[in-house]
């Protein structure tokens, strides 16, 4: 099983400086590269200080100058916000800049907060249909002289300029959850990325079962599947409990952004009270301690062995958590030094 880092800048208060946050983000990415991780994934979000990532290609182009070996992926680009020609061209240029290290993680988007601002009237269904029309076009546009007449996009014969450095273009990963999205990805020869949240092992098992079903109905080579999971490698059991409490606070904000009901000012959501957090049993610390990849190095190894046995090809360490940079770095260091060697 391969390992990767999933990371963004995250700003929790007006006192935090964006330049410092970016330096801290780069530092984590350098750790991943030096530590032998396969890839770094960073995504696309708009108008949200909770996740600062307006253009993953810009970030990846810069990361290419700070790293040496690690693959660099969009985790994920929000496909309906891009015209197919623009997405293919930006990806090809970024692949060239990175020396052929680009991978494309793609999704329909999930935050109605962003839909309202980027494409008013867009809903999850239409966003998914736009993604399904766009992604298969990328390889044709990279190949050259692709003309298209579709439901959402129409254009005469077009070739991206430049062409990607990778001969067949960057690998494409699709964020999938329901059976139809797994089938779409696999039937197009795309890899799959899944993100179980707070439903524990049952959801991890279910997502793999959906992927296997899709693969059974496909005659081509089996794509890869990546498990993206919030992770904290603790110094001891007490530290693991603290990590779970911190992730509980993070998940309360994460859920509130999805609900899109709380006031947002200057890109920051109105503070959620300690009482409200304590009352949210679905995202309680003890629940997340059980269901996320949280624990000592040996605890995490045991969990990852189970994921590997299920058939996951890659585990992506989701480090966004609201924790201090020092705690993020300590957890990542323990993952690299104490967990990863158990899989080599």
Coordinates of C-alpha atoms in Angstrom, one line a residue:
X1 CA 0.0 0.0 0.0
X2 CA 1.3 3.4 -1.0
X3 CA 1.0 6.5 1.3
X4 CA 0.3 10.1 0.5
X5 CA -0.4 13.4 2.2
X6 CA -3.7 15.4 1.8
X7 CA -3.3 19.0 3.0
X8 CA -4.5 22.6 2.6
X9 CA -3.9 25.9 4.3
X10 CA -6.5 26.3 7.0
X11 CA -7.1 29.6 8.8
X12 CA -9.2 29.6 11.9
X13 CA -8.9 33.1 13.2
X14 CA -8.2 36.7 11.8
X15 CA -5.0 36.8 13.8
X16 CA -3.3 34.1 11.6
X17 CA -1.1 35.4 8.8
X18 CA -1.6 33.9 5.3
X19 CA 2.1 34.0 4.5
X20 CA 2.9 32.1 7.7
X21 CA 0.2 29.5 7.0
X22 CA 1.5 29.0 3.5
X23 CA 5.1 28.5 4.8
X24 CA 3.7 25.9 7.3
X25 CA 1.8 24.1 4.5
X26 CA 5.0 24.0 2.4
X27 CA 6.9 22.6 5.4
X28 CA 4.4 19.7 5.8
X29 CA 4.7 18.9 2.0
X30 CA 8.5 18.8 2.3
X31 CA 8.2 16.4 5.1
X32 CA 6.1 14.1 2.9
X33 CA 8.6 14.3 0.1
X34 CA 11.6 13.7 2.3
X35 CA 9.8 10.9 4.1
X36 CA 9.1 8.9 1.0
X37 CA 5.4 9.4 0.5
X38 CA 4.1 8.7 -3.0
X39 CA 2.1 11.8 -3.5
X40 CA 0.8 15.1 -2.1
X41 CA -2.9 16.1 -2.7
X42 CA -4.2 19.6 -2.4
X43 CA -7.7 20.8 -3.6
X44 CA -9.9 23.6 -4.8
X45 CA -12.1 25.7 -2.6
X46 CA -13.4 29.3 -2.9
X47 CA -14.2 32.0 -0.4
X48 CA -13.6 29.8 2.6
X49 CA -10.8 30.4 5.1
X50 CA -11.5 27.0 6.5
X51 CA -9.9 25.5 3.4
X52 CA -7.7 27.9 1.4
X53 CA -7.2 26.5 -2.1
X54 CA -8.5 28.7 -5.0
X55 CA -6.5 26.9 -7.7
X56 CA -4.7 23.7 -7.0
X57 CA -2.6 24.0 -10.2
X58 CA -1.0 27.2 -9.0
X59 CA -0.2 25.5 -5.7
X60 CA 1.2 22.4 -7.4
X61 CA 3.4 24.4 -9.7
X62 CA 5.0 26.0 -6.7
X63 CA 5.3 22.7 -4.8
X64 CA 7.2 21.3 -7.7
X65 CA 10.0 23.7 -6.8
X66 CA 10.0 22.7 -3.1
X67 CA 9.9 18.9 -3.6
X68 CA 12.0 16.4 -5.6
X69 CA 10.3 13.0 -5.9
X70 CA 6.7 13.1 -4.7
X71 CA 3.8 13.0 -7.2
X72 CA 1.6 16.1 -7.0
X73 CA -2.2 15.8 -7.2
X74 CA -5.3 17.9 -7.3
X75 CA -7.3 16.6 -4.4
X76 CA -9.7 17.6 -5.8
X77 CA -10.4 20.0 -8.7
X78 CA -14.1 20.9 -8.7
X79 CA -14.8 20.0 -12.3
X80 CA -18.1 21.9 -13.0
X81 CA -16.2 25.1 -12.2
X82 CA -14.0 24.5 -15.3
X83 CA -14.6 24.5 -19.0
X84 CA -13.2 21.2 -20.4
X85 CA -10.7 23.0 -22.7
X86 CA -9.4 25.2 -19.8
X87 CA -9.1 22.3 -17.4
X88 CA -7.2 20.2 -20.0
X89 CA -4.9 23.1 -20.9
X90 CA -4.2 24.1 -17.2
X91 CA -3.5 20.4 -16.4
X92 CA -1.2 19.9 -19.3
X93 CA 0.8 23.1 -18.5
X94 CA 1.1 22.1 -14.9
X95 CA 2.3 18.6 -15.9
X96 CA 5.0 20.2 -18.0
X97 CA 6.0 22.6 -15.2
X98 CA 6.2 19.7 -12.7
X99 CA 8.3 17.5 -15.0
X100 CA 5.5 15.0 -15.4
X101 CA 4.5 14.6 -11.8
X102 CA 0.9 15.7 -12.0
X103 CA -2.1 13.6 -11.1
X104 CA -5.7 14.8 -11.3
X105 CA -8.1 14.1 -8.5
X106 CA -11.6 15.2 -9.7
X107 CA -15.0 15.8 -8.0
X108 CA -18.3 17.4 -8.6
X109 CA -17.9 19.6 -5.5
X110 CA -19.8 19.3 -2.3
X111 CA -20.3 22.7 -0.7
X112 CA -23.5 24.5 -1.6
X113 CA -21.8 27.6 -0.2
X114 CA -19.4 27.4 -3.2
X115 CA -22.1 26.6 -5.8
X116 CA -24.1 29.7 -4.8
X117 CA -21.1 31.9 -5.4
X118 CA -19.4 30.2 -8.4
X119 CA -22.4 28.9 -10.4
X120 CA -25.7 30.1 -8.9
X121 CA -28.4 27.6 -9.4
X122 CA -26.0 24.6 -9.7
X123 CA -27.1 21.6 -7.6
X124 CA -25.2 18.4 -6.9
X125 CA -27.0 16.4 -9.7
X126 CA -26.1 18.9 -12.4
X127 CA -22.6 19.2 -11.0
X128 CA -22.2 15.5 -11.3
X129 CA -23.4 15.4 -14.9
X130 CA -21.1 18.2 -15.8
X131 CA -18.2 16.3 -14.3
X132 CA -19.2 13.1 -16.2
X133 CA -19.3 15.0 -19.5
X134 CA -15.9 16.8 -18.9
X135 CA -13.6 14.1 -17.6
X136 CA -13.6 11.7 -20.6
X137 CA -12.8 14.7 -22.8
X138 CA -9.5 15.4 -21.2
X139 CA -7.6 12.6 -22.8
X140 CA -9.1 13.4 -26.2
X141 CA -8.1 17.1 -25.8
X142 CA -4.6 16.1 -24.9
X143 CA -4.5 13.7 -27.9
X144 CA -5.5 16.5 -30.2
X145 CA -8.3 17.7 -32.5
X146 CA -11.2 16.9 -30.2
X147 CA -14.6 18.3 -31.2
X148 CA -17.5 17.9 -28.9
X149 CA -21.3 18.5 -28.9
X150 CA -22.7 17.7 -25.5
X151 CA -25.4 18.7 -23.0
X152 CA -23.3 21.4 -21.3
X153 CA -20.4 22.1 -23.6
X154 CA -19.9 22.3 -27.4
X155 CA -16.7 23.3 -29.2
X156 CA -15.0 22.7 -32.6
X157 CA -11.9 20.6 -33.0
X158 CA -9.4 21.7 -30.3
X159 CA -6.0 20.5 -29.1
X160 CA -4.5 21.6 -25.8
X161 CA -1.4 23.6 -25.9
X162 CA 1.0 22.6 -24.5
X163 CA 0.6 18.8 -24.5
X164 CA 1.2 17.1 -21.1
X165 CA 4.7 15.7 -20.4
X166 CA 3.3 12.3 -19.5
X167 CA 2.7 10.3 -22.7
X168 CA -0.9 9.5 -21.9
X169 CA -1.6 12.5 -19.8
X170 CA -1.8 12.7 -16.0
X171 CA -3.5 9.8 -14.2
X172 CA -7.1 10.7 -13.3
X173 CA -8.8 9.9 -10.0
X174 CA -12.5 10.3 -9.3
X175 CA -14.0 11.0 -5.9
X176 CA -16.7 8.3 -5.7
X177 CA -19.4 7.4 -3.1
X178 CA -22.5 5.9 -4.7
X179 CA -22.4 2.8 -7.0
X180 CA -23.0 5.0 -10.1
X181 CA -19.9 7.1 -9.5
X182 CA -17.8 4.0 -8.9
X183 CA -19.1 2.6 -12.2
X184 CA -18.5 5.8 -14.1
X185 CA -14.9 6.0 -12.9
X186 CA -14.0 2.4 -13.5
X187 CA -15.7 2.2 -16.9
X188 CA -13.6 5.2 -18.1
X189 CA -10.4 3.6 -16.7
X190 CA -10.1 6.3 -14.0
X191 CA -8.8 5.5 -10.5
X192 CA -11.1 6.0 -7.5
X193 CA -10.7 8.0 -4.3
X194 CA -13.1 7.4 -1.4
X195 CA -13.6 9.5 1.7
X196 CA -15.3 7.7 4.6
X197 CA -16.1 10.2 7.3
X198 CA -17.7 9.3 10.6
X199 CA -19.4 6.0 9.9
X200 CA -16.4 3.8 10.8
X201 CA -15.3 0.5 9.4
X202 CA -18.7 -0.4 7.9
X203 CA -18.4 2.6 5.5
X204 CA -14.8 1.7 4.6
X205 CA -16.0 -1.9 3.8
X206 CA -19.0 -0.7 1.9
X207 CA -17.0 1.7 -0.3
X208 CA -14.5 -1.1 -1.2
X209 CA -17.5 -3.4 -2.0
X210 CA -18.9 -0.8 -4.4
X211 CA -15.5 -0.5 -6.1
X212 CA -15.1 -4.2 -6.5
X213 CA -18.6 -4.5 -8.0
X214 CA -17.7 -1.8 -10.5
X215 CA -14.5 -3.6 -11.4
X216 CA -16.3 -6.9 -11.9
X217 CA -18.4 -5.3 -14.6
X218 CA -15.3 -3.9 -16.4
X219 CA -13.1 -5.8 -18.9
X220 CA -10.1 -3.4 -18.7
X221 CA -7.2 -3.3 -16.3
X222 CA -8.2 -2.8 -12.7
X223 CA -7.9 0.8 -11.6
X224 CA -6.5 1.8 -8.2
X225 CA -8.5 2.9 -5.2
X226 CA -7.3 5.3 -2.6
X227 CA -8.7 5.7 0.9
X228 CA -8.6 9.3 2.2
X229 CA -9.0 9.5 6.0
X230 CA -8.4 12.0 8.8
X231 CA -5.4 10.7 10.7
X232 CA -3.6 11.5 13.9
X233 CA -0.6 9.4 15.1
X234 CA -0.3 10.0 18.8
X235 CA 2.6 9.8 21.2
X236 CA 0.4 7.8 23.7
X237 CA -3.2 7.1 24.5
X238 CA -3.7 10.4 26.3
X239 CA -2.4 12.3 23.2
X240 CA -4.7 10.2 21.0
X241 CA -7.7 11.4 23.1
X242 CA -6.6 15.0 22.7
X243 CA -6.3 14.5 19.0
X244 CA -9.8 13.1 18.9
X245 CA -11.1 16.2 20.7
X246 CA -9.4 18.5 18.3
X247 CA -10.8 16.6 15.3
X248 CA -14.3 16.7 16.9
X249 CA -14.1 20.5 16.9
X250 CA -12.8 20.4 13.3
X251 CA -15.7 18.1 12.2
X252 CA -18.3 20.4 13.8
X253 CA -17.1 23.2 11.5
X254 CA -16.7 20.8 8.6
X255 CA -20.3 19.8 9.0
X256 CA -21.5 23.3 9.4
X257 CA -19.9 24.4 6.1
X258 CA -21.8 21.6 4.4
X259 CA -25.1 22.7 6.0
X260 CA -24.4 26.3 4.9
X261 CA -26.7 27.8 7.5
X262 CA -24.3 29.7 9.8
X263 CA -23.2 33.3 9.1
X264 CA -19.9 33.8 7.4
X265 CA -17.9 37.0 7.7
X266 CA -14.6 37.7 6.1
X267 CA -14.4 34.1 5.0
X268 CA -14.7 32.8 8.6
X269 CA -17.7 31.0 10.0
X270 CA -19.4 32.3 13.1
X271 CA -17.9 30.5 16.1
X272 CA -19.6 27.3 17.3
X273 CA -19.9 27.2 21.0
X274 CA -18.4 24.5 23.2
X275 CA -21.9 23.5 24.3
X276 CA -23.0 23.0 20.7
X277 CA -19.9 20.9 20.0
X278 CA -20.5 18.9 23.2
X279 CA -24.1 18.3 22.1
X280 CA -23.2 16.9 18.7
X281 CA -23.0 13.2 19.4
X282 CA -22.5 12.2 15.8
X283 CA -19.1 14.1 15.8
X284 CA -18.2 13.4 19.5
X285 CA -14.6 12.8 20.3
X286 CA -15.2 9.3 21.4
X287 CA -17.0 8.5 18.1
X288 CA -14.2 9.9 16.0
X289 CA -11.6 8.2 18.2
X290 CA -13.3 4.9 17.2
X291 CA -14.0 5.7 13.5
X292 CA -11.1 7.7 12.2
X293 CA -7.4 6.6 11.9
X294 CA -6.4 7.9 15.4
X295 CA -4.1 6.2 17.9
X296 CA -0.6 5.4 18.7
X297 CA 1.7 4.2 15.9
X298 CA 0.8 0.6 16.6
X299 CA -2.9 1.4 16.6
X300 CA -2.5 3.1 13.2
X301 CA -0.5 0.2 11.8
X302 CA -3.2 -2.2 12.8
X303 CA -5.9 -0.1 11.1
X304 CA -3.8 0.3 8.0
X305 CA -3.1 -3.4 7.7
X306 CA -6.9 -4.0 7.7
X307 CA -7.3 -1.4 4.9
X308 CA -4.6 -3.0 3.0
X309 CA -6.1 -6.5 3.4
X310 CA -9.4 -5.1 2.0
X311 CA -7.6 -4.1 -1.2
X312 CA -6.9 -0.4 -0.8
X313 CA -3.9 0.6 -3.0
X314 CA -3.2 3.9 -1.3
X315 CA -3.8 5.5 2.1
X316 CA -3.9 9.3 2.1
X317 CA -3.1 10.9 5.4
X318 CA -5.7 13.8 5.7
X319 CA -3.9 16.3 8.0
X320 CA -6.4 19.2 8.0
X321 CA -7.6 19.2 11.6
X322 CA -7.4 22.7 13.2
X323 CA -4.4 21.5 15.2
X324 CA -1.3 23.6 15.6
X325 CA 1.5 23.2 13.1
X326 CA 3.7 21.7 15.8
X327 CA 1.1 18.9 16.5
X328 CA 0.5 18.3 12.8
X329 CA 4.3 17.9 12.2
X330 CA 4.7 15.6 15.2
X331 CA 1.9 13.4 14.0
X332 CA 3.2 13.3 10.5
X333 CA 6.7 12.5 11.7
X334 CA 5.5 9.6 13.7
X335 CA 3.6 8.3 10.7
X336 CA 6.7 8.5 8.5
X337 CA 9.2 7.2 11.1
X338 CA 7.1 4.6 13.0
X339 CA 4.1 3.6 10.7
X340 CA 5.3 3.5 7.2
X341 CA 8.3 1.2 7.8
X342 CA 5.8 -1.5 8.8
X343 CA 4.6 -1.6 5.1
X344 CA 7.9 -1.6 3.3

